[in-house]
Tab-separated table of C-alpha atoms and ligand atoms in Angstrom:
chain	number	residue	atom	x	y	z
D	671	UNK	CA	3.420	-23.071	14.231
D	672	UNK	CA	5.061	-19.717	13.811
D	673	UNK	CA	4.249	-17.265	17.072
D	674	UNK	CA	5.380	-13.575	17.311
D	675	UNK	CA	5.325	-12.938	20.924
D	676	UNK	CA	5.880	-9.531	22.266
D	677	UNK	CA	7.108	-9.017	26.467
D	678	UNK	CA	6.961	-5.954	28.215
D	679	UNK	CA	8.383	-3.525	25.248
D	680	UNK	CA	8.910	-0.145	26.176
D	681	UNK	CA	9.820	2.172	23.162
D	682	UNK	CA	11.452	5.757	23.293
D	683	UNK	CA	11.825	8.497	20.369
D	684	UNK	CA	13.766	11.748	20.064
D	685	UNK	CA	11.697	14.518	19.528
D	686	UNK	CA	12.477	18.224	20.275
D	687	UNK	CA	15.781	16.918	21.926
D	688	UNK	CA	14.103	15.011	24.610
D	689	UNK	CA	13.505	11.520	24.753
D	690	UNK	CA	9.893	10.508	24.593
D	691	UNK	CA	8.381	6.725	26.106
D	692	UNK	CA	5.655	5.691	23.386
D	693	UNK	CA	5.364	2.205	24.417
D	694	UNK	CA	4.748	1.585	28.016
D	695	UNK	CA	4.779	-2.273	27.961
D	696	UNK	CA	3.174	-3.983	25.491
D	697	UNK	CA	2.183	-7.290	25.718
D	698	UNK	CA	0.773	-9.599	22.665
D	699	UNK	CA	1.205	-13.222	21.189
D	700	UNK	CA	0.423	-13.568	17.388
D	701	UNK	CA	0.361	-17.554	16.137
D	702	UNK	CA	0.199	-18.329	12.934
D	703	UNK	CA	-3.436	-18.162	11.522
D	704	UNK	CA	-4.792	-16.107	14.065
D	705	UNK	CA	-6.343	-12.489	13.324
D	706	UNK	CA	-5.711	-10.048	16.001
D	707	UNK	CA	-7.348	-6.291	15.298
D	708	UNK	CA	-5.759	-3.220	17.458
D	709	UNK	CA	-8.095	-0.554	17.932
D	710	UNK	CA	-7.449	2.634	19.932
D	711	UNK	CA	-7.074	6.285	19.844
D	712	UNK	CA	-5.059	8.348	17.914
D	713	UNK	CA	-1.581	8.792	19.183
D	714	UNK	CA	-1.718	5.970	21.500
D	715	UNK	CA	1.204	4.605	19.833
D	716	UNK	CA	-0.083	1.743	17.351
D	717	UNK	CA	2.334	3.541	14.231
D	718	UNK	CA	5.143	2.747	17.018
D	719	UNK	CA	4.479	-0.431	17.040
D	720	UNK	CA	4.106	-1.402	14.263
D	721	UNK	CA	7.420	0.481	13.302
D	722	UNK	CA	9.484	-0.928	16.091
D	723	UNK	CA	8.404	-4.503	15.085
D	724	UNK	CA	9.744	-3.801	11.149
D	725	UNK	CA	12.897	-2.019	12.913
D	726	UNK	CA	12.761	1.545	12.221
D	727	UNK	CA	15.622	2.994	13.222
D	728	UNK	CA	14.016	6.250	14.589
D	729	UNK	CA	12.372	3.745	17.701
D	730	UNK	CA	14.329	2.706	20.386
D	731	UNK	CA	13.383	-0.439	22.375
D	732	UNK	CA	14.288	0.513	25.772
D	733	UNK	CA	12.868	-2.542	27.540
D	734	UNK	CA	11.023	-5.512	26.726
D	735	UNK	CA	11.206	-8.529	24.326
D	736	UNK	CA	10.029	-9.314	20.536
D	737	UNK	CA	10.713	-12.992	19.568
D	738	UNK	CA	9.699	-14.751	16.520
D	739	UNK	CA	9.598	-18.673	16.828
D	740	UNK	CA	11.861	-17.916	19.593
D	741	UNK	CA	14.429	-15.988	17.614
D	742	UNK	CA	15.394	-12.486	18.978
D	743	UNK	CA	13.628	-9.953	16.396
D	744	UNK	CA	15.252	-7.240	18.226
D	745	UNK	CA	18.965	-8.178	17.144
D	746	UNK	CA	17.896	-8.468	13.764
D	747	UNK	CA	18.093	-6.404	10.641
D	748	UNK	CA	15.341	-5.049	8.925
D	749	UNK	CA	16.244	-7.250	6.014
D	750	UNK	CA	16.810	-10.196	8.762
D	751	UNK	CA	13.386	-9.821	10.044
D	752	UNK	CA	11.787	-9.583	6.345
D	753	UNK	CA	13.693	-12.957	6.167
D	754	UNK	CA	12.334	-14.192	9.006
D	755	UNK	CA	8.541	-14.087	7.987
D	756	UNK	CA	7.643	-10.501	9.432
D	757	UNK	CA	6.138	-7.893	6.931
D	758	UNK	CA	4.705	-4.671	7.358
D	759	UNK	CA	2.358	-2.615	5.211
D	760	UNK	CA	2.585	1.009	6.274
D	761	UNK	CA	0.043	3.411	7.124
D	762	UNK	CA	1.540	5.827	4.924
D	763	UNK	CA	3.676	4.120	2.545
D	764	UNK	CA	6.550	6.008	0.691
D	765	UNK	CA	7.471	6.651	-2.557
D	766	UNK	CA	10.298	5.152	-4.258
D	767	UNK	CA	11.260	7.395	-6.746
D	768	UNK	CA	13.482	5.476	-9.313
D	769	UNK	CA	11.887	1.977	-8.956
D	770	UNK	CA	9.703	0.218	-10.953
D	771	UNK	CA	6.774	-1.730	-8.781
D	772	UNK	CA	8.242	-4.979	-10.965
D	773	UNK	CA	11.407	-4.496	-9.716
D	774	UNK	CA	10.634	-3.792	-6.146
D	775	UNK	CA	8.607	-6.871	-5.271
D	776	UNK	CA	11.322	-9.341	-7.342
D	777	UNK	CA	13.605	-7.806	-5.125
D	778	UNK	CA	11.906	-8.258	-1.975
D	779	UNK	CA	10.810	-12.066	-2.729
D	780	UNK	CA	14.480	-12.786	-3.732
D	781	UNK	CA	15.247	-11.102	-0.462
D	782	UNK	CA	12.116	-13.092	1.368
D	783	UNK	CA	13.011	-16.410	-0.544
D	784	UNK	CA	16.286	-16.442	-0.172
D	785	UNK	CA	16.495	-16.885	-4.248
D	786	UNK	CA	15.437	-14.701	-7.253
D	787	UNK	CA	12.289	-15.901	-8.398
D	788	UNK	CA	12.606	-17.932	-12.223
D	789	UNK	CA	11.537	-14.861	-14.338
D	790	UNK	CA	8.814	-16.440	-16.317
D	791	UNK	CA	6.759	-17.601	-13.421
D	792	UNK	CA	7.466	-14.544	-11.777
D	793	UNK	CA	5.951	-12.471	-14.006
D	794	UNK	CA	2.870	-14.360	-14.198
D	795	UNK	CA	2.467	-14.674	-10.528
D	796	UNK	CA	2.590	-10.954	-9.940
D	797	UNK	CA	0.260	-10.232	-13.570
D	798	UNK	CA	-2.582	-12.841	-11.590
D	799	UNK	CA	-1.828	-11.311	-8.115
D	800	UNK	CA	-2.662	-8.010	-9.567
D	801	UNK	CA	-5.731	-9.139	-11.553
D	802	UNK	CA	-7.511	-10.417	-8.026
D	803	UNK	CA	-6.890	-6.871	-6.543
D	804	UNK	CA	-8.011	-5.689	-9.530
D	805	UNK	CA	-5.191	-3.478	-10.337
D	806	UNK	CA	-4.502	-2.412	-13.763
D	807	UNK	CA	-1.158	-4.609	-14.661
D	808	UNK	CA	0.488	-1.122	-16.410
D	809	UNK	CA	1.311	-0.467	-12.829
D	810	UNK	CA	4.174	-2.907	-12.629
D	811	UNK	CA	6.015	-0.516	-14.827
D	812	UNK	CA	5.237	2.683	-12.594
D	813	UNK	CA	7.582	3.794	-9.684
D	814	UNK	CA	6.552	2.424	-6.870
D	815	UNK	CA	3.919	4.562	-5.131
D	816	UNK	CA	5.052	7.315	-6.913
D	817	UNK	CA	1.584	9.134	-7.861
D	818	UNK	CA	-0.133	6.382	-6.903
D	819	UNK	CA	-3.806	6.917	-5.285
D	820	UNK	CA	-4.404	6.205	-1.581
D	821	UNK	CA	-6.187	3.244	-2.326
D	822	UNK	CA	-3.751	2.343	-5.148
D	823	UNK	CA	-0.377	2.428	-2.654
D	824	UNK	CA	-2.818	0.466	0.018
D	825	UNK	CA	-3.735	-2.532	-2.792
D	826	UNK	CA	0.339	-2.500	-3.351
D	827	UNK	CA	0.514	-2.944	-0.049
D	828	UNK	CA	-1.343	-6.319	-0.416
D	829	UNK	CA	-0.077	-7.380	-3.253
D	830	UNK	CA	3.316	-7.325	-1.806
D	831	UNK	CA	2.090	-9.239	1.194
D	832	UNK	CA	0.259	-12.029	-1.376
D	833	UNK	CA	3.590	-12.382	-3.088
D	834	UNK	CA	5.910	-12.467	0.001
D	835	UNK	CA	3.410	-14.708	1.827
D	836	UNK	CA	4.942	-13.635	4.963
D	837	UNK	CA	4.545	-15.647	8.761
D	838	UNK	CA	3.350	-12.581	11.004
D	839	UNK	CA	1.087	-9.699	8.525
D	840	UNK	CA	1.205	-6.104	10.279
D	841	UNK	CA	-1.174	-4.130	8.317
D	842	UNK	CA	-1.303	-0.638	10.117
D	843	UNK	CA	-4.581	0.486	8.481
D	844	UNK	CA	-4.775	-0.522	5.450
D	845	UNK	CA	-8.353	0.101	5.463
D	846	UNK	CA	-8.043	4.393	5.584
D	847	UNK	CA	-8.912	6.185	2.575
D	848	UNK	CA	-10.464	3.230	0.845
D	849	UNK	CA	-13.631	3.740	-1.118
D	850	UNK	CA	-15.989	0.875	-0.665
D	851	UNK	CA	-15.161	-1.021	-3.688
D	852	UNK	CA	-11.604	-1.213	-2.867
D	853	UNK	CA	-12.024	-1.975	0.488
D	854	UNK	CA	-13.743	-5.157	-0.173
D	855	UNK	CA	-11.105	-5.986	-2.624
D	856	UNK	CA	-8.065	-5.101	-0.316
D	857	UNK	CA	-10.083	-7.342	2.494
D	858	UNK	CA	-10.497	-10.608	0.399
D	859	UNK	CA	-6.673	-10.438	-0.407
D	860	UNK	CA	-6.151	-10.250	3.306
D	861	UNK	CA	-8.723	-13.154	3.558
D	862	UNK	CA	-7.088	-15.209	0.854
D	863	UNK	CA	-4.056	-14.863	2.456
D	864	UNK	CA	-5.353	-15.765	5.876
D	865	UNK	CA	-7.703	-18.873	4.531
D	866	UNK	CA	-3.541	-20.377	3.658
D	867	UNK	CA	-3.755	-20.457	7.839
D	868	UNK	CA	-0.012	-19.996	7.121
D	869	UNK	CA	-0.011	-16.369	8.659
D	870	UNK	CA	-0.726	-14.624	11.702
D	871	UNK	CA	-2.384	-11.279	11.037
D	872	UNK	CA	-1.695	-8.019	13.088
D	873	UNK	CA	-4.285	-5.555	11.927
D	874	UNK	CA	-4.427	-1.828	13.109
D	875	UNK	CA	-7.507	-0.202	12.354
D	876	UNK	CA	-9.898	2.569	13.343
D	877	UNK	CA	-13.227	1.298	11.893
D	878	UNK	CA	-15.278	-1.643	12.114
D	879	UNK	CA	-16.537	-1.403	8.891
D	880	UNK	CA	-13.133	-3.796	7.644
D	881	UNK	CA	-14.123	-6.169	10.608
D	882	UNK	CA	-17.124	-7.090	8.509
D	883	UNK	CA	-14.982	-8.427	6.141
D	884	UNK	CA	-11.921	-9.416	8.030
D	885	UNK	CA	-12.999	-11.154	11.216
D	886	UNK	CA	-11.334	-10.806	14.187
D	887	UNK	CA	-10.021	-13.562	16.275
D	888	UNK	CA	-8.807	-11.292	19.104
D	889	UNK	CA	-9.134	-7.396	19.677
D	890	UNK	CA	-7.118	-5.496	21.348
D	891	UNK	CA	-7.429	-1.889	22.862
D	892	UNK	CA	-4.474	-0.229	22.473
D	893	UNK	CA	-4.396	3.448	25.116
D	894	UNK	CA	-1.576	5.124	26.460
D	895	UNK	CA	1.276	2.926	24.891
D	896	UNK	CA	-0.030	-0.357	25.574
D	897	UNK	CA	-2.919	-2.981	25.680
D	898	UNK	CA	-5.900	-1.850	28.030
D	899	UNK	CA	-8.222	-4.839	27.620
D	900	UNK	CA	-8.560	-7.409	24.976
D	901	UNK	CA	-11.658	-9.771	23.950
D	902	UNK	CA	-13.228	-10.909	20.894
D	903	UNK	CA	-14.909	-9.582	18.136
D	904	UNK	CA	-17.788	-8.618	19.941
D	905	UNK	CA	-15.640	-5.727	21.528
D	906	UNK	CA	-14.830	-4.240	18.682
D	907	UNK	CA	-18.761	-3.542	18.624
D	908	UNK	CA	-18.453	-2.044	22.339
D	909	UNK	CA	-15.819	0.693	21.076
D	910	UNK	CA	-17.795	1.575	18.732
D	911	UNK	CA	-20.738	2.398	20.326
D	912	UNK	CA	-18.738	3.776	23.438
D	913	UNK	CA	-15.700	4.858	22.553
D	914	UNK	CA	-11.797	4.884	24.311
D	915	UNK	CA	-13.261	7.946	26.952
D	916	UNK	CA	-13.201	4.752	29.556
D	917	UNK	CA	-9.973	3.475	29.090
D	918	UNK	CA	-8.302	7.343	29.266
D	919	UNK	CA	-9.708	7.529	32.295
D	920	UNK	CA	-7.366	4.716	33.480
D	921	UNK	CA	-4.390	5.672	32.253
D	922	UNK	CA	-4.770	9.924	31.484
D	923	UNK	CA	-4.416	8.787	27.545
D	924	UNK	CA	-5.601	12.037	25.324
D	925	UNK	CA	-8.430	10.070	23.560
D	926	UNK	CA	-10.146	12.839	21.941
D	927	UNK	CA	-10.399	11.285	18.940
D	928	UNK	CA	-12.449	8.310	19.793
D	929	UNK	CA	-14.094	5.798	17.688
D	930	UNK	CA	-15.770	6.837	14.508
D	931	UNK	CA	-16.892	5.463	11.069
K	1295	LIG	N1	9.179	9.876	14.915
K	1295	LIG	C1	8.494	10.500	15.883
K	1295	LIG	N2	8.888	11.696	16.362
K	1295	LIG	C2	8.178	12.310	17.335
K	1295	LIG	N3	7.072	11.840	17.889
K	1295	LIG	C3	6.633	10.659	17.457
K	1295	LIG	C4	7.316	9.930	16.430
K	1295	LIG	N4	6.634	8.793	16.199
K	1295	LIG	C5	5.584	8.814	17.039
K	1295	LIG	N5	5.588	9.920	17.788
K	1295	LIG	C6	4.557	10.296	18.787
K	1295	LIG	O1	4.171	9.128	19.457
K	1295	LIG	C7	2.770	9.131	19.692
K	1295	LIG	C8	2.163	7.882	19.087
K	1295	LIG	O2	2.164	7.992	17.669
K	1295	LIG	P1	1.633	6.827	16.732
K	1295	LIG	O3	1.824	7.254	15.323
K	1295	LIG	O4	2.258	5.558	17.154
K	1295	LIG	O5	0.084	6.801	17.118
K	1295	LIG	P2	-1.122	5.988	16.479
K	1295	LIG	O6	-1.767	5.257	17.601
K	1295	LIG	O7	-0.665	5.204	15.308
K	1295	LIG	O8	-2.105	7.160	16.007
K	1295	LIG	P3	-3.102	7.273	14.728
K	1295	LIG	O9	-4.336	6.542	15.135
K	1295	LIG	O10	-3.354	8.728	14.612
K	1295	LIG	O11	-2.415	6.675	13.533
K	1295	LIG	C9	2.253	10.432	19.107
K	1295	LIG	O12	2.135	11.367	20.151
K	1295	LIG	C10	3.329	10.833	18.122
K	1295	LIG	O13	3.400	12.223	17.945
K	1296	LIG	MG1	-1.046	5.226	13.300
């Protein structure tokens, strides 16, 4: 069973010349199967996160651990740790001019699989994976996320992760901008890709109203750069009636922003 476990990690940025601690010690075990929602203010550092667990370069890990099935993510590559079963779908995902959507996920599945996929399966799998998100299969052709819609560069987001079947899912919210039709649909790909119990989801969100569809094993509050309190679904209910205003209280957070649907 595949577990992402995360010790302590304290991560810095550069900003404005000075150095800047985002992550005060975060704490979290992801095993394989489980669902784990983060919830928490804006700016508390959930972006970071997820970021310094795909290995952007602009994070620094000043302190702490990240180990997949006991392997060191930190000294890894971001290719490495693609390798190694992590994926991320970003929050705002960019634009690769030049690219065809085809190309890209071959790419990162012969990157993922360690071998380019046999052409004429390929091609099927990704024309079927697109049908169940209900994306129009002319895309493949497009750049990816190049003009795309919100919601259209969030279902690419899940069709990569149905097609690179990944061990530990961070989906930093993938649920934003989606009209109610496409949230559904972006949830049950999750789901299908969860009900395979072969992947540990990490999912960052502001609003219940995905939790409906994608239940929770675990959730997490996430205030002032780390994890204030974590229980079960039924807490996710309790922010949203009450808000983060409790948890800045213990830690000075700016939680203006609160919970809201
Ligand atoms: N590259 C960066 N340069 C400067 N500051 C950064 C950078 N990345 C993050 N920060 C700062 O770190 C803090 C946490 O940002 P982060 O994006 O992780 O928050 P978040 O919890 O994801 O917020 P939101 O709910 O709004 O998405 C913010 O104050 C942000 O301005
Ligand atoms: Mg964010």
């Amino acid at each position: 069973m595949a577990t992402l476990e995360i010790r302590d990690l304290h991560v810095t940025v550069e900003a404005d010349n000075a150095t800047k601690e985002i992550l005060k010690g975060v704490d979290l075990t992801v095993k394989q199967g489980e669902t784990h929602a983060i919830m928490g203010p804006n700016g508390s550092g959930k972006s970071t996160l997820a970021y310094s667990l795909a290995g952007h370069p602009k994070y620094t890990v000043t302190g702490g651990t990240v180990t997949l099935d006991g392997e060191d993510v930190l000294e890894m590559s971001v290719d490495e740790r693609a390798r190694a079963g992590l994926f991320l779908a970003m929050q705002y995902p960019v634009e690769v001019p030049g690219v065809s959507v085809s190309n890209f996920l071959r790419t990162s599945a012969t990157a993922v699989r360690g071998e380019a996929p046999k052409l004429r399966t390929w091609v099927k799998e990704v024309k079927e994976a697109m049908q169940r998100l209900n994306m129009d299969t002319s895309f493949a052709e497009r750049n990816v996320n190049e003009g795309f819609s919100g919601g259209e560069k969030k279902r690419h987001e899940i069709l990569q992760l149905e097609l690179l079947r990944p061990k530990v899912a961070i989906l930093d919210e993938t649920d934003s901008g989606l009209d109610v039709d496409a949230l559904r649909i972006v949830s049950e790909g999750v789901n299908r890709v969860r009900e395979t119990g072969e992947v540990g989801t990490l999912l960052i969100t502001h609003y219940t109203r995905i939790l409906r569809y994608i239940k929770p094993d675990f959730v997490h509050v996430f205030s002032g750069g780390r994890i204030v309190e974590s229980g079960g679904a039924e807490l996710a209910d309790k922010l949203e009636n009450e808000g983060y205003e409790v948890y800045a209280k213990l830690d000075g957070a700016d939680t203006k922003g609160g919970v809201s649907a």
